[in-house]
Tab-separated table of C-alpha atoms and ligand atoms in Angstrom:
chain	number	residue	atom	x	y	z
A	152	MET	CA	-6.122	-65.689	70.046
A	153	SER	CA	-5.059	-62.915	67.796
A	154	GLY	CA	-6.762	-60.273	69.209
A	155	ASP	CA	-9.590	-60.161	66.597
A	156	LYS	CA	-11.803	-58.180	68.823
A	157	PHE	CA	-9.249	-55.514	69.400
A	158	LYS	CA	-8.618	-55.271	65.500
A	159	GLU	CA	-12.157	-54.754	64.814
A	160	PHE	CA	-12.284	-51.935	67.585
A	161	ILE	CA	-9.435	-50.281	65.757
A	162	ARG	CA	-11.064	-50.712	62.612
A	163	ALA	CA	-14.434	-49.404	64.196
A	164	ASN	CA	-12.785	-46.408	65.704
A	165	ARG	CA	-9.924	-45.327	63.687
A	166	GLU	CA	-11.587	-42.766	61.444
A	167	LEU	CA	-13.028	-41.355	65.117
A	168	ILE	CA	-9.427	-41.308	66.789
A	169	GLU	CA	-7.781	-39.360	63.475
A	170	ASN	CA	-10.424	-37.010	63.378
A	171	LYS	CA	-10.298	-36.132	66.930
A	172	LEU	CA	-6.373	-36.029	66.579
A	173	ALA	CA	-6.764	-33.580	63.563
A	174	GLU	CA	-9.438	-31.696	65.854
A	175	HIS	CA	-7.161	-31.328	68.998
A	176	LEU	CA	-3.731	-30.460	66.973
A	177	PRO	CA	-2.071	-27.971	68.415
A	178	VAL	CA	-1.699	-25.485	65.500
A	179	SER	CA	-0.194	-22.058	65.943
A	180	SER	CA	-1.970	-18.999	63.949
A	181	ALA	CA	1.083	-17.017	65.170
A	182	SER	CA	2.904	-15.254	62.077
A	183	ALA	CA	5.643	-17.522	60.883
A	184	SER	CA	4.407	-20.492	62.407
A	185	GLU	CA	3.681	-22.486	59.254
A	186	ARG	CA	6.663	-24.796	59.840
A	187	LEU	CA	6.104	-25.412	63.575
A	188	ASN	CA	2.488	-26.470	62.333
A	189	GLN	CA	4.042	-28.751	59.422
A	190	ALA	CA	6.300	-30.364	61.889
A	191	ILE	CA	3.478	-31.059	64.257
A	192	THR	CA	1.211	-32.575	61.570
A	193	TYR	CA	4.360	-34.584	60.089
A	194	ALA	CA	5.080	-35.923	63.625
A	195	VAL	CA	1.252	-36.910	64.744
A	196	PHE	CA	-0.065	-38.213	61.401
A	197	SER	CA	3.204	-40.433	60.359
A	198	GLY	CA	1.519	-44.001	60.499
A	199	GLY	CA	1.842	-44.748	64.145
A	200	LYS	CA	-0.345	-48.052	65.486
A	201	ARG	CA	-2.472	-45.358	67.763
A	202	LEU	CA	-2.360	-48.437	70.408
A	203	ARG	CA	-2.148	-45.696	73.405
A	204	ALA	CA	-5.125	-43.949	72.045
A	205	TYR	CA	-7.237	-46.951	71.628
A	206	LEU	CA	-6.247	-48.668	74.837
A	207	THR	CA	-7.336	-45.100	76.760
A	208	LEU	CA	-10.578	-45.099	75.170
A	209	ILE	CA	-11.345	-48.772	76.123
A	210	ALA	CA	-9.926	-48.254	79.817
A	211	SER	CA	-11.845	-44.996	80.075
A	212	ARG	CA	-15.424	-46.451	78.796
A	213	LEU	CA	-14.428	-49.587	81.047
A	214	ALA	CA	-13.914	-46.954	83.984
A	215	GLY	CA	-17.412	-44.947	83.291
A	216	ALA	CA	-15.607	-42.050	82.171
A	217	SER	CA	-17.593	-39.908	79.690
A	218	GLU	CA	-16.975	-40.171	76.082
A	219	ARG	CA	-16.007	-36.914	75.712
A	220	GLN	CA	-13.134	-37.313	78.602
A	221	GLY	CA	-12.341	-40.449	76.942
A	222	LEU	CA	-11.529	-39.241	73.515
A	223	ALA	CA	-9.464	-36.007	75.022
A	224	LEU	CA	-7.885	-38.450	77.160
A	225	ALA	CA	-6.998	-40.746	74.125
A	226	CYS	CA	-5.923	-37.618	72.186
A	227	ALA	CA	-3.816	-36.364	75.006
A	228	MET	CA	-1.788	-39.971	75.361
A	229	GLU	CA	-1.437	-40.047	71.867
A	230	PHE	CA	0.254	-36.281	71.932
A	231	ILE	CA	2.493	-37.358	74.913
A	232	HIS	CA	3.719	-40.402	73.217
A	233	THR	CA	4.377	-38.487	69.955
A	234	SER	CA	6.367	-35.638	72.066
A	235	SER	CA	8.430	-38.465	73.685
A	236	LEU	CA	9.175	-39.836	70.274
A	237	ILE	CA	10.177	-36.456	69.157
A	238	LEU	CA	12.636	-35.774	71.744
A	239	ASP	CA	13.932	-39.347	72.122
A	240	ASP	CA	15.312	-39.202	68.473
A	241	LEU	CA	16.952	-36.091	69.368
A	242	PRO	CA	20.978	-36.145	68.805
A	243	ALA	CA	21.288	-35.701	72.349
A	244	MET	CA	19.403	-38.558	73.341
A	245	ASP	CA	18.828	-41.504	70.818
A	246	ASP	CA	20.446	-39.803	67.660
A	247	ALA	CA	18.029	-41.604	65.641
A	248	TYR	CA	17.393	-40.551	62.081
A	249	LEU	CA	14.473	-42.798	61.108
A	250	ARG	CA	10.975	-43.073	62.626
A	251	ARG	CA	8.128	-44.997	61.071
A	252	ASN	CA	10.101	-45.321	57.951
A	253	ARG	CA	10.675	-41.775	57.593
A	254	PRO	CA	13.453	-39.324	58.423
A	255	ALA	CA	13.157	-38.175	62.235
A	256	LEU	CA	11.431	-34.961	63.172
A	257	HIS	CA	14.681	-33.235	63.837
A	258	ILE	CA	15.775	-34.451	60.527
A	259	ALA	CA	12.930	-33.748	58.340
A	260	PHE	CA	13.055	-30.180	59.882
A	261	ASP	CA	15.641	-29.235	62.266
A	262	GLN	CA	16.588	-29.712	66.017
A	263	GLY	CA	14.784	-26.218	66.658
A	264	VAL	CA	11.456	-26.994	65.611
A	265	ALA	CA	11.310	-30.447	66.759
A	266	ILE	CA	12.004	-29.325	70.616
A	267	LEU	CA	9.234	-26.757	69.935
A	268	ALA	CA	6.608	-29.254	68.356
A	269	ALA	CA	7.391	-31.605	71.249
A	270	LEU	CA	6.172	-28.914	73.682
A	271	ALA	CA	3.537	-28.220	71.792
A	272	LEU	CA	2.353	-31.541	71.948
A	273	LEU	CA	2.916	-31.997	75.588
A	274	ASN	CA	1.538	-28.892	76.415
A	275	GLU	CA	-1.600	-29.589	74.330
A	276	ALA	CA	-1.854	-32.879	76.575
A	277	TYR	CA	-2.100	-30.872	79.313
A	278	ALA	CA	-4.786	-28.852	77.910
A	279	LEU	CA	-6.916	-31.943	77.047
A	280	ILE	CA	-6.408	-33.466	80.635
A	281	GLY	CA	-7.721	-30.131	82.128
A	282	SER	CA	-10.849	-30.290	79.682
A	283	CYS	CA	-11.751	-33.761	81.767
A	284	ALA	CA	-13.046	-31.138	84.395
A	285	ASP	CA	-16.513	-31.660	83.063
A	286	GLY	CA	-19.606	-32.234	85.629
A	287	PRO	CA	-19.177	-32.074	89.280
A	288	ARG	CA	-17.032	-35.085	89.479
A	289	GLY	CA	-14.932	-34.334	86.905
A	290	VAL	CA	-14.018	-31.130	88.631
A	291	LYS	CA	-13.635	-32.801	92.030
A	292	ASN	CA	-11.405	-35.243	90.582
A	293	LEU	CA	-9.084	-33.340	88.356
A	294	PRO	CA	-6.524	-32.175	90.876
A	295	LYS	CA	-5.823	-35.892	91.622
A	296	LEU	CA	-5.796	-36.710	87.860
A	297	LEU	CA	-3.050	-33.746	87.421
A	298	ARG	CA	-1.133	-35.478	90.245
A	299	GLU	CA	-1.181	-38.592	88.532
A	300	THR	CA	-0.455	-37.130	85.045
A	301	THR	CA	2.851	-35.270	86.434
A	302	GLN	CA	4.174	-38.505	88.531
A	303	CYS	CA	3.516	-40.397	85.135
A	304	ILE	CA	5.028	-38.406	82.811
A	305	GLY	CA	7.735	-36.734	85.422
A	306	ASN	CA	10.850	-38.144	87.383
A	307	SER	CA	8.777	-41.093	88.957
A	308	GLY	CA	7.831	-41.843	85.194
A	309	MET	CA	8.380	-41.079	81.832
A	310	VAL	CA	11.643	-38.532	82.380
A	311	GLY	CA	13.063	-40.691	85.183
A	312	GLY	CA	13.016	-43.935	82.905
A	313	GLN	CA	14.676	-41.764	80.061
A	314	ALA	CA	17.115	-40.353	82.469
A	315	ALA	CA	18.044	-43.671	83.921
A	316	GLU	CA	18.659	-44.954	80.100
A	317	LEU	CA	20.803	-42.144	79.164
A	318	PHE	CA	23.000	-42.435	82.385
A	319	LEU	CA	22.804	-46.430	82.763
A	320	SER	CA	24.256	-46.524	79.324
A	321	GLY	CA	27.517	-48.197	78.915
A	322	SER	CA	27.181	-49.349	82.646
A	323	PRO	CA	26.613	-53.431	83.205
A	324	ALA	CA	22.615	-53.766	83.096
A	325	ASP	CA	21.031	-55.713	85.557
A	326	GLU	CA	17.263	-56.220	86.709
A	327	THR	CA	17.368	-53.065	88.837
A	328	SER	CA	18.712	-50.734	85.975
A	329	LEU	CA	15.987	-52.616	83.564
A	330	THR	CA	13.161	-51.335	86.589
A	331	SER	CA	14.637	-47.827	86.186
A	332	ARG	CA	14.652	-47.514	82.859
A	333	GLU	CA	10.861	-48.983	81.935
A	334	LEU	CA	9.713	-46.278	83.431
A	335	LYS	CA	9.981	-44.366	80.226
A	336	THR	CA	6.963	-46.841	78.950
A	337	THR	CA	5.313	-47.932	82.252
A	338	GLY	CA	4.722	-44.303	83.164
A	339	LEU	CA	2.284	-43.578	80.179
A	340	MET	CA	0.795	-47.005	80.007
A	341	GLN	CA	-0.175	-46.429	83.744
A	342	LEU	CA	-1.222	-43.215	82.979
A	343	MET	CA	-3.422	-44.522	79.968
A	344	MET	CA	-5.222	-47.056	82.219
A	345	THR	CA	-5.906	-44.707	85.253
A	346	GLY	CA	-6.744	-41.544	83.680
A	347	GLY	CA	-10.561	-42.561	82.855
A	348	ALA	CA	-10.878	-44.007	86.389
A	349	ILE	CA	-9.792	-40.973	88.110
A	350	VAL	CA	-11.682	-38.466	86.367
A	351	ALA	CA	-14.979	-41.007	86.675
A	352	GLY	CA	-14.246	-41.461	90.478
A	353	SER	CA	-14.045	-45.375	90.068
A	354	PRO	CA	-13.642	-47.616	93.187
A	355	GLU	CA	-10.065	-47.678	94.338
A	356	LYS	CA	-9.823	-51.439	93.617
A	357	GLU	CA	-10.524	-50.894	89.675
A	358	ARG	CA	-8.288	-48.008	89.609
A	359	VAL	CA	-5.623	-50.070	91.220
A	360	ALA	CA	-6.649	-52.901	89.138
A	361	LEU	CA	-6.385	-50.932	86.206
A	362	ALA	CA	-2.691	-49.033	87.175
A	363	ARG	CA	-1.551	-52.886	87.591
A	364	PHE	CA	-2.655	-53.923	84.082
A	365	GLY	CA	-0.834	-50.656	82.637
A	366	GLU	CA	2.501	-51.394	84.452
A	367	CYS	CA	2.514	-55.217	83.509
A	368	LEU	CA	1.703	-54.028	79.759
A	369	GLY	CA	4.202	-51.469	79.824
A	370	LYS	CA	6.950	-53.663	81.145
A	371	ALA	CA	5.820	-56.240	78.593
A	372	TYR	CA	5.852	-53.614	75.817
A	373	GLN	CA	9.223	-52.480	76.466
A	374	ILE	CA	10.661	-55.896	76.401
A	375	PHE	CA	9.091	-56.553	73.120
A	376	ASP	CA	10.509	-53.516	71.912
A	377	ASP	CA	13.896	-54.504	72.993
A	378	PHE	CA	13.674	-57.230	70.892
A	379	ASN	CA	12.862	-55.274	67.968
A	380	ASP	CA	15.871	-53.321	68.204
A	381	HIS	CA	17.879	-55.604	65.836
A	382	LYS	CA	14.704	-55.940	63.383
A	383	ALA	CA	14.039	-53.202	60.453
A	384	THR	CA	10.775	-51.838	61.877
A	385	GLY	CA	10.675	-48.390	60.563
A	386	LYS	CA	13.178	-47.073	63.257
A	387	CYS	CA	16.997	-46.810	63.304
A	388	VAL	CA	18.333	-50.526	63.837
A	389	GLY	CA	20.501	-51.319	66.484
A	390	GLN	CA	20.356	-48.441	68.510
A	391	ASP	CA	20.475	-49.988	72.184
A	392	VAL	CA	23.578	-51.964	71.347
A	393	ARG	CA	25.078	-49.041	69.748
A	394	HIS	CA	24.376	-46.657	72.847
A	395	ARG	CA	24.882	-49.985	75.070
A	396	ARG	CA	21.519	-49.244	76.558
A	397	PRO	CA	20.338	-51.161	79.714
A	398	SER	CA	17.902	-53.057	77.322
A	399	ALA	CA	16.391	-56.622	78.578
A	400	LEU	CA	18.911	-58.339	76.003
A	401	ALA	CA	21.818	-57.169	77.735
A	402	VAL	CA	20.477	-59.105	80.985
A	403	PHE	CA	18.305	-62.060	79.704
A	404	ASP	CA	18.286	-64.259	76.947
A	405	GLN	CA	16.085	-64.605	74.299
A	406	GLU	CA	14.040	-67.019	76.130
A	407	GLU	CA	13.938	-65.966	79.180
A	408	SER	CA	12.942	-62.537	78.090
A	409	PHE	CA	9.868	-63.923	76.209
A	410	ALA	CA	8.594	-65.632	79.282
A	411	LEU	CA	9.119	-62.753	81.504
A	412	ALA	CA	7.200	-60.649	78.733
A	413	GLN	CA	4.197	-63.546	78.532
A	414	GLY	CA	4.459	-63.893	82.339
A	415	LEU	CA	3.892	-59.873	82.461
A	416	ILE	CA	1.289	-60.276	80.141
A	417	THR	CA	-0.604	-63.046	82.187
A	418	SER	CA	-0.292	-60.800	85.230
A	419	GLY	CA	-2.027	-57.924	83.461
A	420	ARG	CA	-5.201	-60.253	82.367
A	421	GLN	CA	-5.274	-61.266	86.310
A	422	ALA	CA	-5.448	-57.955	87.366
A	423	LEU	CA	-8.651	-57.338	84.899
A	424	GLU	CA	-10.660	-60.063	86.663
A	425	VAL	CA	-11.978	-57.672	88.884
A	426	PHE	CA	-13.833	-56.691	85.755
A	427	GLY	CA	-15.473	-59.558	84.924
A	428	ASN	CA	-16.397	-60.441	81.237
A	429	VAL	CA	-17.917	-56.937	80.540
A	430	ALA	CA	-17.390	-55.879	77.042
A	431	GLU	CA	-14.447	-53.536	77.528
A	432	ALA	CA	-12.345	-56.028	80.126
A	433	GLU	CA	-12.366	-58.430	76.880
A	434	LEU	CA	-11.373	-56.040	74.523
A	435	MET	CA	-8.458	-55.283	76.733
A	436	ARG	CA	-7.569	-58.932	76.927
A	437	SER	CA	-8.156	-59.330	73.238
A	438	ALA	CA	-5.341	-56.213	72.832
A	439	CYS	CA	-2.874	-58.557	74.618
A	440	ASP	CA	-3.125	-61.110	72.275
A	441	TYR	CA	-2.952	-58.529	69.503
A	442	ILE	CA	0.273	-57.045	71.040
A	443	VAL	CA	1.690	-60.613	71.573
A	444	ALA	CA	0.885	-61.671	67.930
A	445	TYR	CA	2.265	-58.174	66.647
A	446	PHE	CA	5.755	-58.596	68.219
A	447	GLU	CA	5.530	-62.266	67.069
A	448	VAL	CA	6.002	-63.869	70.550
A	449	PRO	CA	6.794	-67.321	70.116
A	450	THR	CA	4.190	-69.141	71.980
A	451	ARG	CA	5.791	-70.403	75.440
A	452	VAL	CA	4.795	-71.267	78.934
A	453	ALA	CA	4.413	-68.204	80.655
A	454	ARG	CA	6.914	-67.818	83.822
A	455	SER	CA	5.214	-66.467	86.908
A	456	HIS	CA	6.856	-62.831	87.603
A	457	THR	CA	6.413	-60.835	90.704
A	458	LEU	CA	6.774	-57.213	90.206
B	236	LIG	C1	7.519	-36.220	78.806
B	236	LIG	C2	7.350	-36.166	76.516
B	236	LIG	C3	8.028	-36.515	77.505
B	236	LIG	C4	9.216	-37.233	77.219
B	236	LIG	C5	10.032	-37.660	78.624
B	236	LIG	C6	12.359	-38.674	75.890
B	236	LIG	C7	11.531	-39.109	77.018
B	236	LIG	C8	11.324	-38.150	78.153
B	236	LIG	C9	10.801	-40.393	76.905
B	236	LIG	C10	11.092	-41.366	76.024
B	236	LIG	C11	10.115	-42.548	76.106
B	236	LIG	C12	9.755	-43.470	75.151
B	236	LIG	C13	10.163	-42.956	73.518
B	236	LIG	C14	9.955	-44.783	75.120
B	236	LIG	C15	9.794	-45.723	73.977
B	236	LIG	C16	8.182	-46.394	73.973
B	236	LIG	C17	8.063	-47.103	72.679
B	236	LIG	C18	8.311	-48.650	73.282
B	236	LIG	C19	7.690	-46.640	71.764
B	236	LIG	C20	7.291	-47.104	70.678
B	236	LIG	O1	5.717	-47.503	70.513
B	236	LIG	P1	4.989	-48.023	69.133
B	236	LIG	O2	5.614	-49.329	68.560
B	236	LIG	O3	5.123	-47.003	68.397
B	236	LIG	O4	3.450	-48.032	69.989
B	236	LIG	P2	4.106	-46.560	67.238
B	236	LIG	O5	5.239	-45.607	66.017
B	236	LIG	O6	3.225	-47.154	66.890
B	236	LIG	O7	3.315	-45.044	67.889
């Protein structure tokens, strides 16, 4: 139950993912771009767990996307994630000085470079997503993939969720504000799960199941992350409290939050039933166990939760 299969997958694929990220790193050869290149390297190779890359690769394989498409999507998701962390840490957003146990990018370099590095990574992510148009199916499905991408990243996804977090801070939090704010995390998790299925032209039933899994996992992940706000995990401690963010802890007590997150994980696992016991579906289930163990969630009876 501690995610051993997923841990083994990480061990087996770590080098592959790190090499692919290095290969696709958007380094500039323009004059005087060394500092930008250093900042991009600093941000991407700074000890992140790479969960988004691994989960994307598994979901893409599960959906029948080619290995090349799966790896391109995996790198794209990790670049989007890194870009969002850089922007999130800026003084105008979370005003955080620490990320992954090191100075945040805008502290290690400066705000201008940090913003450009975030843009370069986001831009490269779109190029990687565009590169999934190989083969007749890829070409046909690319417009749909781009639509899904812009929705998951834009105002109905990460950008919208971050805006809700900023603008609802200080107001009394409730379940509605939490639902808006969690888009900052669920948006990307949904895209990670559906990207491969869209490009591979998977049956609607499978794509919907993957989207549901991503949504449930994203919501649970955000709740777990909220719980880490007061722990020293390599980020600034107590940011949600300091900014009076609409976090799970502002609405539920600890027991309720864990039960809610556990219930979401259970719903996500149920969504995967459409795939039976194929190896990649088992890996996704194992990833759920890994995440629950990583966040040291106490074992409790899961409360059923309807979205
Ligand atoms: C479109 C790039 C872009 C940004 C949109 C700034 C922003 C607007 C959104 C912020 C999204 C955000 C930072 C959500 C938090 C997600 C989260 C729980 C991060 C922590 O993930 P881990 O623990 O991190 O997996 P590591 O360090 O392991 O990669």
